[in-house]
PDB file of C-alpha atoms and ligand atoms in Angstrom:
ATOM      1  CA  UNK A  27      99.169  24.381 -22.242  1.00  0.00           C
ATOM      2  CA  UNK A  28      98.706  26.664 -25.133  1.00  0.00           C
ATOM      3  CA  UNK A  29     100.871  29.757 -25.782  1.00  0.00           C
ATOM      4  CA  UNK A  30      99.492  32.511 -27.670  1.00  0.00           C
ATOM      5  CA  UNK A  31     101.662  34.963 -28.447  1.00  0.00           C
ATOM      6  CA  UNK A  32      99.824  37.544 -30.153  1.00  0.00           C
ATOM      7  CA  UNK A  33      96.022  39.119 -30.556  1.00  0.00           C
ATOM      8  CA  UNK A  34      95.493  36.314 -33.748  1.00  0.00           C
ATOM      9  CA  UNK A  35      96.686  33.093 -32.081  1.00  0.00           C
ATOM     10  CA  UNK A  36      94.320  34.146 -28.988  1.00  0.00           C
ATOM     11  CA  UNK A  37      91.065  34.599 -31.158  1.00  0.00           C
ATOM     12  CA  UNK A  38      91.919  31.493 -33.250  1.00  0.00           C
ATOM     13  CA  UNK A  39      92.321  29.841 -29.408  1.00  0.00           C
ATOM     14  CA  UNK A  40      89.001  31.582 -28.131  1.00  0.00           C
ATOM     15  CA  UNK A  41      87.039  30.353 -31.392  1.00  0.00           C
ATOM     16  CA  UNK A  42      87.469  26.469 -30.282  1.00  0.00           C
ATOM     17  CA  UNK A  43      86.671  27.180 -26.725  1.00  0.00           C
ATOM     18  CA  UNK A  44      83.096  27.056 -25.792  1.00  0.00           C
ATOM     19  CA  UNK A  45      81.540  28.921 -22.700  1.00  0.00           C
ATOM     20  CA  UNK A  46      82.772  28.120 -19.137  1.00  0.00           C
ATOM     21  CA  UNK A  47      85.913  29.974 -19.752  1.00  0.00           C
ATOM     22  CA  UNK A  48      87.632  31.274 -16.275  1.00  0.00           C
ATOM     23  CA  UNK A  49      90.349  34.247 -16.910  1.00  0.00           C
ATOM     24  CA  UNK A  50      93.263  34.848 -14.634  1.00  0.00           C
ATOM     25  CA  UNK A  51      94.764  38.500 -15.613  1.00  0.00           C
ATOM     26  CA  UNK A  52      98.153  38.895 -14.229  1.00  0.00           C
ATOM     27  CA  UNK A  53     101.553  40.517 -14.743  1.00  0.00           C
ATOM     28  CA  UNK A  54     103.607  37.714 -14.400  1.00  0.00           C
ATOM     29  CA  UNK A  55     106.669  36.821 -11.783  1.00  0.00           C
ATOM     30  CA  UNK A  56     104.297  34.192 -10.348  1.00  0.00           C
ATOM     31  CA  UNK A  57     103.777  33.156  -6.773  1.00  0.00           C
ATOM     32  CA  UNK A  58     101.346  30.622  -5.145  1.00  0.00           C
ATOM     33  CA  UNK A  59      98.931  33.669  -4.702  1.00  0.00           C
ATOM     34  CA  UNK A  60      98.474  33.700  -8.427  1.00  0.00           C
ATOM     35  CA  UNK A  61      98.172  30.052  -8.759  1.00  0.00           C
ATOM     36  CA  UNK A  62      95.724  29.874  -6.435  1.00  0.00           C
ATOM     37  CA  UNK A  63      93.375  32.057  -8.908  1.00  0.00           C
ATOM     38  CA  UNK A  64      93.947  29.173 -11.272  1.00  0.00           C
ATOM     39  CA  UNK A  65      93.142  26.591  -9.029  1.00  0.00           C
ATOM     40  CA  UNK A  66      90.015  28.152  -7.585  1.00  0.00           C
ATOM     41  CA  UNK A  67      89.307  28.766 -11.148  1.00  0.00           C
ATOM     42  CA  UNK A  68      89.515  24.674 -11.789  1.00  0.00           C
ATOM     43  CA  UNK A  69      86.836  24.236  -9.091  1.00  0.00           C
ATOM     44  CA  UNK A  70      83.914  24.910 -11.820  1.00  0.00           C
ATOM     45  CA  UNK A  71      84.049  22.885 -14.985  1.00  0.00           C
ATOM     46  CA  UNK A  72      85.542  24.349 -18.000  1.00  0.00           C
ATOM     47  CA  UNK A  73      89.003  25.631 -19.307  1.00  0.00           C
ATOM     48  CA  UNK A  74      91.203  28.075 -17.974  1.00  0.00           C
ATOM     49  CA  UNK A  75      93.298  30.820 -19.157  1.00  0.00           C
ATOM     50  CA  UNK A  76      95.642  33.245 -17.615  1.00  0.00           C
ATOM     51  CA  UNK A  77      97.465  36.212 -19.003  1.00  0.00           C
ATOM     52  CA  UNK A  78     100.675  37.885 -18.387  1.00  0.00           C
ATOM     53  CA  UNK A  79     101.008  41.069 -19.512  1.00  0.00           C
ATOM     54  CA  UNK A  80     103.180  44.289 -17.246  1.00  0.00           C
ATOM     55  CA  UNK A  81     100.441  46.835 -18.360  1.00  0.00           C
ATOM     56  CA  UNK A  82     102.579  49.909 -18.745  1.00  0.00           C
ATOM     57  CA  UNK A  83      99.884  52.175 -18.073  1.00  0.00           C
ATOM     58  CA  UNK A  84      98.867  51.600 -14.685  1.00  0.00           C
ATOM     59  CA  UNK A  85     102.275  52.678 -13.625  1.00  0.00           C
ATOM     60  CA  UNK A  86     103.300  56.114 -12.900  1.00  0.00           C
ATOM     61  CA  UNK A  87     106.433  57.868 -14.332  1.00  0.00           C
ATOM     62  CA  UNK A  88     108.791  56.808 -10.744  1.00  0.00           C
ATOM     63  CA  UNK A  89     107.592  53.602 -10.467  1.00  0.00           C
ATOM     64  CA  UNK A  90     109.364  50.265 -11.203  1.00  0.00           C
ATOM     65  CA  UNK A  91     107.536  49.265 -14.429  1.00  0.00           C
ATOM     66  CA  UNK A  92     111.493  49.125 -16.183  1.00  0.00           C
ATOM     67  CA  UNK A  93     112.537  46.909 -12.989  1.00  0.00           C
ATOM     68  CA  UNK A  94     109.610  44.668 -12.433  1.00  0.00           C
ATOM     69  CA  UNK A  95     110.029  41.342 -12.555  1.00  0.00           C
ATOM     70  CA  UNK A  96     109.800  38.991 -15.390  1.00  0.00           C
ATOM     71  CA  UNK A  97     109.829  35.774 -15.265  1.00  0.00           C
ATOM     72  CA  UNK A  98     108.516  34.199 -18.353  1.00  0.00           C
ATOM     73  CA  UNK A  99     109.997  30.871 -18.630  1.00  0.00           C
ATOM     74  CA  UNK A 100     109.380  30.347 -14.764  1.00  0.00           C
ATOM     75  CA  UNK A 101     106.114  31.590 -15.191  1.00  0.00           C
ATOM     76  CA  UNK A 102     105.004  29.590 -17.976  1.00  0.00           C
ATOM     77  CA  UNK A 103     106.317  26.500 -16.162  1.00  0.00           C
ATOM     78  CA  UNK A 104     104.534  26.829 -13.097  1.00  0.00           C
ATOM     79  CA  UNK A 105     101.012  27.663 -14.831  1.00  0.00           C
ATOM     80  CA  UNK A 106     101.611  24.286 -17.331  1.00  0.00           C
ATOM     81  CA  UNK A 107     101.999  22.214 -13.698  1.00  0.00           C
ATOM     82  CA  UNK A 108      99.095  23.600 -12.678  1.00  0.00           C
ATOM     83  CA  UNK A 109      97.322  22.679 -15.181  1.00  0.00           C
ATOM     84  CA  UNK A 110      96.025  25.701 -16.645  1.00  0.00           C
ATOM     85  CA  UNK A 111      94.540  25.771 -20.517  1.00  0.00           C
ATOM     86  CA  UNK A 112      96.315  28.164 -22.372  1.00  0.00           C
ATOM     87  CA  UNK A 113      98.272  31.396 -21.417  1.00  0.00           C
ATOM     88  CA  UNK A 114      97.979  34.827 -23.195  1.00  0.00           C
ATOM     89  CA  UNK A 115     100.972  36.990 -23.762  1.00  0.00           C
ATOM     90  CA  UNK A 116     100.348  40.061 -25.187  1.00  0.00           C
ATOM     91  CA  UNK A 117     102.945  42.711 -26.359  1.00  0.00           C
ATOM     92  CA  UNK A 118     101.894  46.525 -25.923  1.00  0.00           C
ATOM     93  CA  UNK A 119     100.985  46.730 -29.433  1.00  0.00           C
ATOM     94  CA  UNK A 120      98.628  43.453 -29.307  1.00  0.00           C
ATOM     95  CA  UNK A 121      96.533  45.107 -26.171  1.00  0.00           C
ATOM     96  CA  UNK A 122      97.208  48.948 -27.329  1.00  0.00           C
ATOM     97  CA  UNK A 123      96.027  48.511 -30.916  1.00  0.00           C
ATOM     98  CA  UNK A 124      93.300  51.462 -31.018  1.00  0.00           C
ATOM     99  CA  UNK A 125      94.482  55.021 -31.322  1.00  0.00           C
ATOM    100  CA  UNK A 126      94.879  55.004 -27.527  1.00  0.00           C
ATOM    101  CA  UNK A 127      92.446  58.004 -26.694  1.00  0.00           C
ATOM    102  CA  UNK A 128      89.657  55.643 -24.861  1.00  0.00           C
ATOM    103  CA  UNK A 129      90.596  55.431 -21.226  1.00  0.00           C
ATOM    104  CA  UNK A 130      88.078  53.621 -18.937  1.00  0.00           C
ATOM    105  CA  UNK A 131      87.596  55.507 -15.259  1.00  0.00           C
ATOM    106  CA  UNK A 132      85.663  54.198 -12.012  1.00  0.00           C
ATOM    107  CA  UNK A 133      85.400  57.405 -10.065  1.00  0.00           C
ATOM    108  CA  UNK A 134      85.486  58.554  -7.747  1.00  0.00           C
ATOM    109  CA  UNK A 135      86.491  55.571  -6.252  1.00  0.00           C
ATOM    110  CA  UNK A 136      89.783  55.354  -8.410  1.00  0.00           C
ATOM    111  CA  UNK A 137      91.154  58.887  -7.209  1.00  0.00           C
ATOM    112  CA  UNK A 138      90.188  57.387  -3.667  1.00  0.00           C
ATOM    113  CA  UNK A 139      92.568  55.756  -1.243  1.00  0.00           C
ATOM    114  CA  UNK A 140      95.756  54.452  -3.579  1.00  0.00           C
ATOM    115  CA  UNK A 141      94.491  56.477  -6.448  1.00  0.00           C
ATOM    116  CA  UNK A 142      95.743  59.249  -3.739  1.00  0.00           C
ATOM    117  CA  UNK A 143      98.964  58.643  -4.274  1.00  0.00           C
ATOM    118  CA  UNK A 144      98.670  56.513  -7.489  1.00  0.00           C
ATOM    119  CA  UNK A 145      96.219  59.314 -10.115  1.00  0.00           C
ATOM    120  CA  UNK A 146      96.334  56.875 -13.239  1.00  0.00           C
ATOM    121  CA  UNK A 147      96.984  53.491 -11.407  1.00  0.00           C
ATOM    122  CA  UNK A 148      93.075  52.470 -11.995  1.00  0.00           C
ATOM    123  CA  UNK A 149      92.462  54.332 -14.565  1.00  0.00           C
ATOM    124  CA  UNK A 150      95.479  52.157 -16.427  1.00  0.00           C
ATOM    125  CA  UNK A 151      93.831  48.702 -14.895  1.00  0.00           C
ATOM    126  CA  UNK A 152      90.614  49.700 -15.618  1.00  0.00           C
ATOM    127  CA  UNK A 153      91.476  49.682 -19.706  1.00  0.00           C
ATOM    128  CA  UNK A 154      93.585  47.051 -19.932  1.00  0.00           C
ATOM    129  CA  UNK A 155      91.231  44.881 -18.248  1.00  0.00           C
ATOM    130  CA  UNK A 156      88.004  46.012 -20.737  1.00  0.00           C
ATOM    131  CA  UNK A 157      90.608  45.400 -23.250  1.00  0.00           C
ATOM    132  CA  UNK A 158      91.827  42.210 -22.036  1.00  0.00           C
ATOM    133  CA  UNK A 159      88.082  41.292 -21.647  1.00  0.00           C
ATOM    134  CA  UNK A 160      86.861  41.944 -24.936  1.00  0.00           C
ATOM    135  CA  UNK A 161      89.908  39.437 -26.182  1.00  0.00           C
ATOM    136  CA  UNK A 162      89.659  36.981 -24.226  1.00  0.00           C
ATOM    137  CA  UNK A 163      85.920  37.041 -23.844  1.00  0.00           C
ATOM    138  CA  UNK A 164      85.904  34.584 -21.076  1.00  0.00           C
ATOM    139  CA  UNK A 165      82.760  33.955 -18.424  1.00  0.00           C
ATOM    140  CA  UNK A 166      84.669  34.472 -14.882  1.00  0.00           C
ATOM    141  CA  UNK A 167      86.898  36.670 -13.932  1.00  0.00           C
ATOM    142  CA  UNK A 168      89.292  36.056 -10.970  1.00  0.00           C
ATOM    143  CA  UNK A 169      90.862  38.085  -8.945  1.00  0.00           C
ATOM    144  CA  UNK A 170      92.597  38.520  -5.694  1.00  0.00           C
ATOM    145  CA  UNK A 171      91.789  40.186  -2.580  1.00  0.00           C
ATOM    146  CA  UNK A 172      95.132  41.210  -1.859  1.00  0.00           C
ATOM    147  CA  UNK A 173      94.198  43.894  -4.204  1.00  0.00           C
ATOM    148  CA  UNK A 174      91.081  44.926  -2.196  1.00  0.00           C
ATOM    149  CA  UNK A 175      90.535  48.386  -3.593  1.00  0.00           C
ATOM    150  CA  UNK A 176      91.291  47.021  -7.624  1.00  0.00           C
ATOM    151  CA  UNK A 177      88.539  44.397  -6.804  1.00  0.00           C
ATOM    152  CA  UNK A 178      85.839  46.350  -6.112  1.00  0.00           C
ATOM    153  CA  UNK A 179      87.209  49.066  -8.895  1.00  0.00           C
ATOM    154  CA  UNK A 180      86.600  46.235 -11.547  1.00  0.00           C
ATOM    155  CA  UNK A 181      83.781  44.972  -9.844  1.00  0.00           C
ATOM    156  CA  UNK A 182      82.101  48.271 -10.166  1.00  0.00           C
ATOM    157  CA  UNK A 183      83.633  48.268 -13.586  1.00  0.00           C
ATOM    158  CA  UNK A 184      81.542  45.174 -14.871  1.00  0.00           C
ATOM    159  CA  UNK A 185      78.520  46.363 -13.034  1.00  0.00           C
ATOM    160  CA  UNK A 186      78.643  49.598 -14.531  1.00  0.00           C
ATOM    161  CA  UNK A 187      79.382  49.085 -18.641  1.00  0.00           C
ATOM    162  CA  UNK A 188      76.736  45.322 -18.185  1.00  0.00           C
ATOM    163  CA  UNK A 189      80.141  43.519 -19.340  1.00  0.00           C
ATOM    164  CA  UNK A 190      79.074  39.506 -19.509  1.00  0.00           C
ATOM    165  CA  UNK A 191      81.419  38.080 -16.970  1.00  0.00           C
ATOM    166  CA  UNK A 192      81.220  37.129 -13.477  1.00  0.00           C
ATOM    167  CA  UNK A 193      83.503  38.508 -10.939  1.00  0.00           C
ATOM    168  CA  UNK A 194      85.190  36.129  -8.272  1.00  0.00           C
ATOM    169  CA  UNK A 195      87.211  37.516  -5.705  1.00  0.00           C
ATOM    170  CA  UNK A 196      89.802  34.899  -4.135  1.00  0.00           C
ATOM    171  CA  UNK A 197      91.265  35.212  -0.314  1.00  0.00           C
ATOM    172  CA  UNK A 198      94.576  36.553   0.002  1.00  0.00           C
ATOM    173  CA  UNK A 199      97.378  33.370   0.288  1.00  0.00           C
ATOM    174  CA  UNK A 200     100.129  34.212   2.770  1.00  0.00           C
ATOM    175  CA  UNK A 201     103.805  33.826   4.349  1.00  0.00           C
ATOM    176  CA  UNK A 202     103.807  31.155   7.243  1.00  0.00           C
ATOM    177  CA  UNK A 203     104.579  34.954   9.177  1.00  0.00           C
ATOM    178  CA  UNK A 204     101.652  36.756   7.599  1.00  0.00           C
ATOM    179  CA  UNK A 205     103.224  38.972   4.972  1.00  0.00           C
ATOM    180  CA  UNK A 206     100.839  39.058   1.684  1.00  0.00           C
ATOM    181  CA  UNK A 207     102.343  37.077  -1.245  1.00  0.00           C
ATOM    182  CA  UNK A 208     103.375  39.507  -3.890  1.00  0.00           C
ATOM    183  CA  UNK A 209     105.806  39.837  -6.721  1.00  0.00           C
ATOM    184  CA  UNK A 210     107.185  43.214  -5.485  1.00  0.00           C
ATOM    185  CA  UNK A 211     107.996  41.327  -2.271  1.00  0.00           C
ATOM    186  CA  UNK A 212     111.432  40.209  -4.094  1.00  0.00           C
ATOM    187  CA  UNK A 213     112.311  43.954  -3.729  1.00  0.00           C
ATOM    188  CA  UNK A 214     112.693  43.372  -0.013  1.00  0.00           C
ATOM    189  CA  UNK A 215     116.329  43.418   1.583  1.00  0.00           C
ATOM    190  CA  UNK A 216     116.711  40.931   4.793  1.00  0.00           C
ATOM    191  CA  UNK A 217     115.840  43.918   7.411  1.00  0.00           C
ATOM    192  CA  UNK A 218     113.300  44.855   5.340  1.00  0.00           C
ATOM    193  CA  UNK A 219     111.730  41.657   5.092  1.00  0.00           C
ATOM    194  CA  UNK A 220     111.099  41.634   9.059  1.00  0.00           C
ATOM    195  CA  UNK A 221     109.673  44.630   9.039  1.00  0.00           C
ATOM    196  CA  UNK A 222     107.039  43.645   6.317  1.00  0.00           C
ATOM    197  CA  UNK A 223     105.507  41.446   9.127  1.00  0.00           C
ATOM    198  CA  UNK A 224     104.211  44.715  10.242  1.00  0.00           C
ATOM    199  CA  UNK A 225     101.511  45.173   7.726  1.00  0.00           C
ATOM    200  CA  UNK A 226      99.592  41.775   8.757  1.00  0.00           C
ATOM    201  CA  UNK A 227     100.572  41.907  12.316  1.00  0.00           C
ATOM    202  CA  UNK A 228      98.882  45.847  12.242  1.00  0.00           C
ATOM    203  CA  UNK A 229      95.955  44.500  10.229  1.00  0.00           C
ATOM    204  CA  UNK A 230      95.288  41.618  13.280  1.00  0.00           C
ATOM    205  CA  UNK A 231      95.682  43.261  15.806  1.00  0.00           C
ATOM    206  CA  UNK A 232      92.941  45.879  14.482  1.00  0.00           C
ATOM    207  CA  UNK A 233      91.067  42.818  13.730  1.00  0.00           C
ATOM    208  CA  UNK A 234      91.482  41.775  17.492  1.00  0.00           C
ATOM    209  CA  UNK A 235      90.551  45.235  18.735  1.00  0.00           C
ATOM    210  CA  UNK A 236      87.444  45.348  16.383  1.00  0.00           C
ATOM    211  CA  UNK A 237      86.440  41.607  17.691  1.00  0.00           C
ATOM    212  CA  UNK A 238      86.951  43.152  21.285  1.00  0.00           C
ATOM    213  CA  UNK A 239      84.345  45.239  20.581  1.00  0.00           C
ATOM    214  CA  UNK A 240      85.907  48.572  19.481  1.00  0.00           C
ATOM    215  CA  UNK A 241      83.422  50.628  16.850  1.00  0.00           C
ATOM    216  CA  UNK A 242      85.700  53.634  16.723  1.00  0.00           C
ATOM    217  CA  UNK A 243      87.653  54.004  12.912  1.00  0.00           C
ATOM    218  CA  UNK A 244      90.094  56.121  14.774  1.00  0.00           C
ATOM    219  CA  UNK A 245      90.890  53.839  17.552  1.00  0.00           C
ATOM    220  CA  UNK A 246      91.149  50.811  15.115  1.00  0.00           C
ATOM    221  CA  UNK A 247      93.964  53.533  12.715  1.00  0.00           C
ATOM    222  CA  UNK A 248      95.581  53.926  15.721  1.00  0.00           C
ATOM    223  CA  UNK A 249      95.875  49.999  17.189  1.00  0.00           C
ATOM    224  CA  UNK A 250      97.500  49.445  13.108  1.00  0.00           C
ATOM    225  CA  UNK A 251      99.091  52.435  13.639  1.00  0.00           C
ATOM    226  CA  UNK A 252     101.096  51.904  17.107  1.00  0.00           C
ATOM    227  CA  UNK A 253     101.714  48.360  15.881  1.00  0.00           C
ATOM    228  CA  UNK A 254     103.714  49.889  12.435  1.00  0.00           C
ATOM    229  CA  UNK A 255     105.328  52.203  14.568  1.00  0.00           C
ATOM    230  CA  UNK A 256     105.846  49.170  17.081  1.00  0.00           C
ATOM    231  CA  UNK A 257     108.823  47.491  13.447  1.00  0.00           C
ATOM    232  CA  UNK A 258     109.427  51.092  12.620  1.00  0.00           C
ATOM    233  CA  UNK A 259     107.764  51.318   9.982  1.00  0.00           C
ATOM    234  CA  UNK A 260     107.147  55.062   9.084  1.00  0.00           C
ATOM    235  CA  UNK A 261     106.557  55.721   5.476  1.00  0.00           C
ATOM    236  CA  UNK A 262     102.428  55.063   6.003  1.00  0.00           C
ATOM    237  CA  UNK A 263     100.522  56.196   2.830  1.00  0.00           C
ATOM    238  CA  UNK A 264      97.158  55.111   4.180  1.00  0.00           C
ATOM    239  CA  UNK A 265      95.435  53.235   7.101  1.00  0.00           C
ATOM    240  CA  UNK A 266      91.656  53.303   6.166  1.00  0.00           C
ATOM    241  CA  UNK A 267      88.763  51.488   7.733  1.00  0.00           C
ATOM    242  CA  UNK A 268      85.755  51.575   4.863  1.00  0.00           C
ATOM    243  CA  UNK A 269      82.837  49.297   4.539  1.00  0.00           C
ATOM    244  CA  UNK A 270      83.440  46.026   2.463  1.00  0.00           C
ATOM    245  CA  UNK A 271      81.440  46.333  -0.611  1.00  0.00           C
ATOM    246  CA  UNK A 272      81.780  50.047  -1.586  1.00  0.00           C
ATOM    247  CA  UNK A 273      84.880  51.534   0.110  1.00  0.00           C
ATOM    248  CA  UNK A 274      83.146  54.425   1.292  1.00  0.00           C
ATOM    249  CA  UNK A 275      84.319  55.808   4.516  1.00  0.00           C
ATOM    250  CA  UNK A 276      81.857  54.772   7.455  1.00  0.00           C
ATOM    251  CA  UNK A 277      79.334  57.528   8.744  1.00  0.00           C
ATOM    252  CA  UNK A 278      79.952  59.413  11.904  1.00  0.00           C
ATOM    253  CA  UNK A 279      83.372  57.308  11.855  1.00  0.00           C
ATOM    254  CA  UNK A 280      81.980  54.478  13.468  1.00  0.00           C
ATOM    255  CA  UNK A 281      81.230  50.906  12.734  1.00  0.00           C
ATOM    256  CA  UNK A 282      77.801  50.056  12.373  1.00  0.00           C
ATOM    257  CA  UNK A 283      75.786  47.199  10.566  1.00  0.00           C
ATOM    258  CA  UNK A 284      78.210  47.150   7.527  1.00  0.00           C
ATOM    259  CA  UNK A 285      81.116  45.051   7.106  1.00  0.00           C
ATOM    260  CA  UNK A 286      84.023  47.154   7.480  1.00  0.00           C
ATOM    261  CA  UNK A 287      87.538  46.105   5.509  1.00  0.00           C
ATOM    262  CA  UNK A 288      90.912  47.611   7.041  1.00  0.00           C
ATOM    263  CA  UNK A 289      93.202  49.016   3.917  1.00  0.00           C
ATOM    264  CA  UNK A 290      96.401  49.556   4.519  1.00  0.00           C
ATOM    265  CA  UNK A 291      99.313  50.943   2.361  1.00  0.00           C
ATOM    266  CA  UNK A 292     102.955  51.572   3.471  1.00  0.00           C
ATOM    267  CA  UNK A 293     106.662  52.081   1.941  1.00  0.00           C
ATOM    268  CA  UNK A 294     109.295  49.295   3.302  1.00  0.00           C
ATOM    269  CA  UNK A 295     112.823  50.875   1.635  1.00  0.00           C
ATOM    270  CA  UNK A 296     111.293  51.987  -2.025  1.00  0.00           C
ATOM    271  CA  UNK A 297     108.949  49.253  -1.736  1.00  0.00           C
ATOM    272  CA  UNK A 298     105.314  49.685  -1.421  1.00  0.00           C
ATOM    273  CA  UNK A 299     102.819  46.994   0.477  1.00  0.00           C
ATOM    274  CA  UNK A 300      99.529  46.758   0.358  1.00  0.00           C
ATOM    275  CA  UNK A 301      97.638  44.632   2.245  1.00  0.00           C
ATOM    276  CA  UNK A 302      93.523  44.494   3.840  1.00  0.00           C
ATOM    277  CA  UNK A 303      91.396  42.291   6.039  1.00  0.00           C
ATOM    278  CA  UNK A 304      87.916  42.007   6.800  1.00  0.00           C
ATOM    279  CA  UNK A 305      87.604  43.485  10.451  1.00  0.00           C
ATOM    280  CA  UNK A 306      83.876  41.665  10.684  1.00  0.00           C
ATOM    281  CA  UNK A 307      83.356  40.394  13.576  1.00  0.00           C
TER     282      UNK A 307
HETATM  283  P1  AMP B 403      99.432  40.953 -10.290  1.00  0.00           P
HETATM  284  O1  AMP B 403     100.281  39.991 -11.045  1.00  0.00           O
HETATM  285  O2  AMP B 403     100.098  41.569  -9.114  1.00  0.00           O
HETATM  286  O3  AMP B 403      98.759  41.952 -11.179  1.00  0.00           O
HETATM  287  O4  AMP B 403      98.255  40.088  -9.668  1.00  0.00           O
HETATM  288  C1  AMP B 403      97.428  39.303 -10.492  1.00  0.00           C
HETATM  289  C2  AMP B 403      96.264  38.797  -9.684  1.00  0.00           C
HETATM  290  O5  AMP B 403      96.752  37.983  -8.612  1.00  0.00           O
HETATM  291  C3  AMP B 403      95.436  39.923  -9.055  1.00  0.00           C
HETATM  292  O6  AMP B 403      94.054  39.602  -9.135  1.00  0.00           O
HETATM  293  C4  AMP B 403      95.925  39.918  -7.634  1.00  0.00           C
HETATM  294  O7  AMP B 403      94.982  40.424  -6.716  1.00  0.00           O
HETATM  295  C5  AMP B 403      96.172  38.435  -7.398  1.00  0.00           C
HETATM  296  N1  AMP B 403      97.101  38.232  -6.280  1.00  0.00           N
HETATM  297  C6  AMP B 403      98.314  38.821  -6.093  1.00  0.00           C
HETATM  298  N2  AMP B 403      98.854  38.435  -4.918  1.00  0.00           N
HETATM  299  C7  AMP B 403      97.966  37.589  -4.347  1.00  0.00           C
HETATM  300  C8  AMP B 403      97.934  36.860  -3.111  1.00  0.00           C
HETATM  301  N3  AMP B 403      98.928  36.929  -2.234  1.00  0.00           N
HETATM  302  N4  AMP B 403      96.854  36.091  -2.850  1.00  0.00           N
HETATM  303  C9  AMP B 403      95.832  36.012  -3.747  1.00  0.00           C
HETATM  304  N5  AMP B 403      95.799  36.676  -4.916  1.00  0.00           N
HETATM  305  C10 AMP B 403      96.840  37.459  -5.212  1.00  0.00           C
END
């Protein structure tokens, strides 16, 4: 596997790569959710690259950018044994070159949900990623659905400025006890850990209410809700039921022919989960 350090040893890379090239954009401190991007990326023929780059600006002022993981040498290992082509790691000044006035913004839908509580989260993934893009150049674009609401941000994103790459969304890969795979999981104390069950075990049981034949939005908040409540889990930012493809909220507050998604976003000690599922019958 290739390691390109810098802006030139990626476009020297890109220049001996033909088309077919699949792009895996993370921030390191991988787990088998990320490598699961690369191998659904291996399905088509072609090479493979992933990047690994902590994107300082889609993190506010409080959050843990200082403290989140890295895990380079780990990293690196695990993506070479998966076979992956080459792997991109930028510094700040490689990917924030420009004079850093352009900022790229998908709204409303950015402001919406954990742009609430996050204002410049999207707005910061939304220009790294047209910057990463225009680097790397590559033909597909994976991502996960763990991050439901950034999906369908860049989605819209690619739709919206005709970029030339295809967007493939990959199925969240869990815990044998449901929790979503994520770096910021290492955060977790013991207690804490337990109580992270709550976030899937809310999302099923909506799932289970919906498949029982409940339409309501606010009875399926409240079956999540009572089962949060249920681990004690209080800090709730958001428990939204929105159709699939758009995130808007559902007329009259009822489910009709749409798929809806269930978004969910709590705090677990300082750490915050996020974590969806498709409530479609
Ligand atoms: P991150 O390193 O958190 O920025 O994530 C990089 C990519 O991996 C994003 O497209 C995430 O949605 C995806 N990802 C993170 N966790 C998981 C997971 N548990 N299952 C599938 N994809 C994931």
């Amino acid at each position: 596997m290739e390691l390109l350090t810098s802006r030139q040893a990626l476009q020297e890379w890109r220049r001996g790569v033909g088309e077919d090239l699949a792009f895996v954009p993370t921030m390191g401190a991988l787990h088998a959710g990320h490598l699961s991007l690369v191998e659904a990326a291996q399905q088509l023929p072609g090479r493979t690259i992933a990047s690994i780059f902590v994107n300082p600006t889609q993190f506010g002022p409080q959050e843990d950018f200082a403290r989140y993981p890295r895990t380079l040498e780990q990293d690196r290992e695990l993506l070479q044994d998966a076979g992956c082509d080459a792997l991109f790691v930028p510094s700040v000044a490689d990917i924030y070159a420009g004079s850093g006035q352009t900022r790229v913004q998908v709204e409303p839908l950015g402001s919406d949900l954990c742009g609430q509580f996050r204002p410049t989260h999207f707005q910061g993934v939304a220009t790294v990623v047209t910057v990463l893009l225009n680097l790397v150049r590559p033909d597909r674009l994976y991502l996960g659905q763990k991050d439901y609401q950034q999906l369908v941000v860049l989605r819209r994103l690619v739709e919206d400025l005709a970029l030339p790459v295809q967007v493939i969304g990959v199925p969240t890969v869990r815990e044998s006890d449901g929790l979503a795979l994520s770096s910021r999981n290492r955060y977790l104390s013991e207690a804490e850990r337990l109580q992270a069950c709550a976030v899937s075990q809310a999302l099923l049981a909506a799932q289970q209410a919906r498949r029982s034949g409940e339409r309501q939005v606010a009875a399926l908040q409240a079956v999540a809700h009572a089962v949060l409540q249920r681990y004690g889990v209080e800090k709730i930012d958001y428990i939204a039921v929105r159709d699939a493809e758009t995130l808007l909220e559902l007329p009259e507050g009822v489910v009709g022919a749409e798929d809806p998604v269930m978004l969910l976003a709590v705090r677990v000690g300082v750490t915050r989960l996020i974590d969806n599922l498709l409530l479609a019958l």
